[in-house]
Amino acid sequence: MAKSTPAKKAWRSLTWLGVLIVGLIGLNLTGVLTGGGSWAPKLALDLEGGTQIILAAETSGGQSISGEQLDQAVSIIRQRVDASGVSEAEINTQGGQNIVVSIPGEVDEETRNRIEASAKLEFRPVLVAAQPSAQSVGEDGTATPAPTPDPGLATTPSVSPTDASDMNQITPALQAEYDAFDCANVDSTVVAPADEPLVTCEVDGSIKYILGPVEVSGENIADATNGQVQTQTGATTGEWAVNIVFDGTGTKAFAEVTTRLAGLQGAQNQFAIVLDGSVISAPRTLAVITDGKPQITGSFTQDTSKVLADQLKFGALPLSFTVQSSDTISATLGSSQLQSGIIAGIIGLILVGIYTLFQYRLLGMVTLASLVVAAVLTYLVIAIMSWREGYRLSLAGVAGLIVAIGFTADSFIIYFERVRDELRDGRGLESAVEAGWKRALRTVYAAKGTNLLAAVVLYILAVGNVKGFAFTLGVTTVIDVLVVIIFTHPMLQLLAQTRFFSSGHPLSGLDPNALGAVYRGRAEFRKPVSLPAGKAASSAREAAKRKTIAERKAELASSAAGPSTKNDGKDS
Amino acid sequence: MAAGFTNFGNHLYTGERSFDFIGKRRIWYVIASVMIIVSILIPIVKGGFNFGIEFRGGSQFQISSIAEQPTQQPAIDAVADIVPEAVARVTTVGDSGVRVQTDQLTDDQTRALTKELATTYDVPETEVATSFIGATWGADVTRQAIQGLVAFLLIAAVLMALYFRTWKMSVAALVSLLHDLIITAGVYALIGFEITPAAMIGFLTILGYSLYDTVVVFDKIRENTAEDASSTRRTFGESVNLAVNQTLVRSINTGIVAALPVASILFIGAFAFGADTLRDISVALLIGILVGTYSTIYIGAPLYAHFREGEPAIRKHDLRAQAAKTKAADSADAEAAEVTA
């Protein structure tokens, strides 16, 4: 019964492997069925073709950029790209100050300009606010498209405006532009100059505005935080608010604005906070604020107040973007790169296969089978990662996979060599497999740990291409260890049970004779003929040292019973 | 041949056949020092590394799917036409591609040159891939790579010291890793390939591979020296040497198996169009794998033995082992005399 334990364990491991593979296939299948998933991993731009623009975000003052600001910048750029109607664009940060925009296919000049424009935050007084409509409803109740503005309309006010809230700023031309304005078409790059009125909408398109000229610029914000409103006694009311702190210039300017706005009615009582051309908030002015510390309240949740506070803080350090690199890869170039990668992989696999079969005979088949299992697992994991995490396989990633063939095969080599070492010491195949496994596993863990560490450090610290490479290297390292444990070792355990291997067939790769086993069990030593006496004695000592207690007992018994073998290994 | 190799392994395992890696270490040290000095001198003599466009900054155009075997002259003319002041580096890639690198161009110039190149080589404009790289991009990437390198080395050194329970193994491993990096960089400078981000990936992977290989061999050394401890007649150096010999077959097999796929990438990358990334990664890696396998055996292990031999406990043991051996040799001689008599 005890004898069947390794075999049982082996079958159990192989069952787990089966469950794992079926599980991964099932997981990916759900991805494919529910949409979003695919049996083929998504490809990065260098394989698929497309445009990649790397932008460096810079503050106007040259200060360093915080992670929060970078996140803000990414969301701004995402809005710009989405607004340009490009689908499937990916926007990521890179290395703490860069933003990578990846767009499949060609990018037109307009989109490019839109992406590269710098983002600004400004405060403008509201002149007119209304529900947006690009259509005006006629008397007959049917919709008629809004007329396009007549270019002949006056663009200069007939009465020159006295302040930023003066309704005289609304010229017939501006009114016409406002009437025709469609909130779906807010163009962040065509923000009106600071001293002119601006027609725009709320970020979500819910309200359409005519705004006066800029009165306070975002650079004058010293800080912005979100928190719960406190009563004068210091108790919190549970209502969320955004607190702004202006600097000296901002305080003065904001006091002037609020002094004027507080006295006005309706929409003119509001001031709009404009970020990247869209209104992110347009609070009403309830009081004159002279200390430069306004508080914005009204139906905020903790999250929405945080969002607004972050946007305001971002406004304190407006970012401009410079293009660091812009790369267009044609689709044919991409597919030819992929093809080269796949061909290289296949050639590499065949060469490794030939070499291991040559070196390890039939045992090499186990290596090949293990590599195939590892390849299947890796493929599934990458397909699932590209569905769940948006991972895209780049050429560097493909290179990582090919390089991994060699690294993975090494685990098997370490293991097989340890088993051979044990056979050389004279163990039977089954116990050699178990003993070799124990020693090999420790080495495999330590060595693969080093590899994984390298992959993780590279992944965390490196950028772009290096990241893709580190990722595949890390994934394959983990899969490699997994495959050795739940496939290669169980296979060897099972093979050790077969006559072909346990009898040490010359083609098995585990032939004790070919391996020159020095100790042949039950205290019998095959005397190595060609060895000098000293060497033979030392190998005998080596073997004797590794004897089990049972073997020592047997040896004692036999030496007591009669003439012992010539070379009984006495420890010296 | 395979049988021969197995036999070779057997003999190495029993110690019947043994390469003296530890005893002759002075020779390996000298070789390593010379190699390192040469590797440092090569880039200096050649006037620095040949940095790729990612580090220099500039604009690049890649024209693919050209019907006839392209020549460089039309591209040079095209660049001279559009931007007379720019210096163009034109290379043909494979048998249907041309790559043109220029100084940084404006958007308008880029568009004009794209159009011109497409007409010149009679391909649709979509077959002209353009890229523009700011000069700071490469510097940023390098800075990150160096940060990664330092962080990795520190963490790896600590973890290895913990695992092997001696910092001397960490130091030996790191020295041999440094040796690998310097020599790889030297060879890279010698063949004059451009240093691209892909090449950087190759260098960074050598870190992982070199240490990986060293850990495998050091683990066997740990096993042998721990098992032998005080009971053996081998000196510490001999124990280390036996371990290296016993894992020699593994080292050779692993080196070959790791090098084969990388060599096939190199082969494809060198001949296939547009697979520069593959070529650059694989050149650095191939050199790194070969040097890394070598350095574990010839530098890492001898250094480790060297570091430990000075320890009082080990010196005492070595003296005893030496004495016992002399005695054994004497008695063996006596035995031999008896037999012949």
PDB file of C-alpha atoms in Angstrom, chain A residues 25 84 90 123 128 130-131 231 291 311 348 401 434 439 471 473 491 494 520:
ATOM      1  CA  ILE A  25     -10.436  27.880 -20.056  1.00  0.00           C
ATOM      2  CA  SER A  84     -12.470  63.438 -30.362  1.00  0.00           C
ATOM      3  CA  GLU A  90      -5.545  53.741 -23.842  1.00  0.00           C
ATOM      4  CA  PHE A 123     -13.153  81.271 -12.705  1.00  0.00           C
ATOM      5  CA  VAL A 128     -26.665  83.005 -19.078  1.00  0.00           C
ATOM      6  CA  ALA A 130     -29.981  77.172 -19.558  1.00  0.00           C
ATOM      7  CA  GLN A 131     -30.857  73.617 -20.383  1.00  0.00           C
ATOM      8  CA  THR A 231     -21.065  74.711  12.601  1.00  0.00           C
ATOM      9  CA  ASP A 291     -10.833  86.265   3.495  1.00  0.00           C
ATOM     10  CA  GLN A 311      -9.645  69.304  -9.773  1.00  0.00           C
ATOM     11  CA  GLY A 348      13.752  28.078 -30.414  1.00  0.00           C
ATOM     12  CA  LEU A 401       8.076  34.533 -23.683  1.00  0.00           C
ATOM     13  CA  GLU A 434      11.724  11.281  -4.490  1.00  0.00           C
ATOM     14  CA  ARG A 439      16.865  18.541  -3.281  1.00  0.00           C
ATOM     15  CA  PHE A 471       5.473  40.984 -16.934  1.00  0.00           C
ATOM     16  CA  LEU A 473       9.040  36.993 -17.475  1.00  0.00           C
ATOM     17  CA  MET A 491       4.932  12.464 -14.522  1.00  0.00           C
ATOM     18  CA  LEU A 494       4.428   7.679 -12.683  1.00  0.00           C
ATOM     19  CA  ARG A 520      23.953  -1.295  -6.112  1.00  0.00           C
TER      20      ARG A 520
END
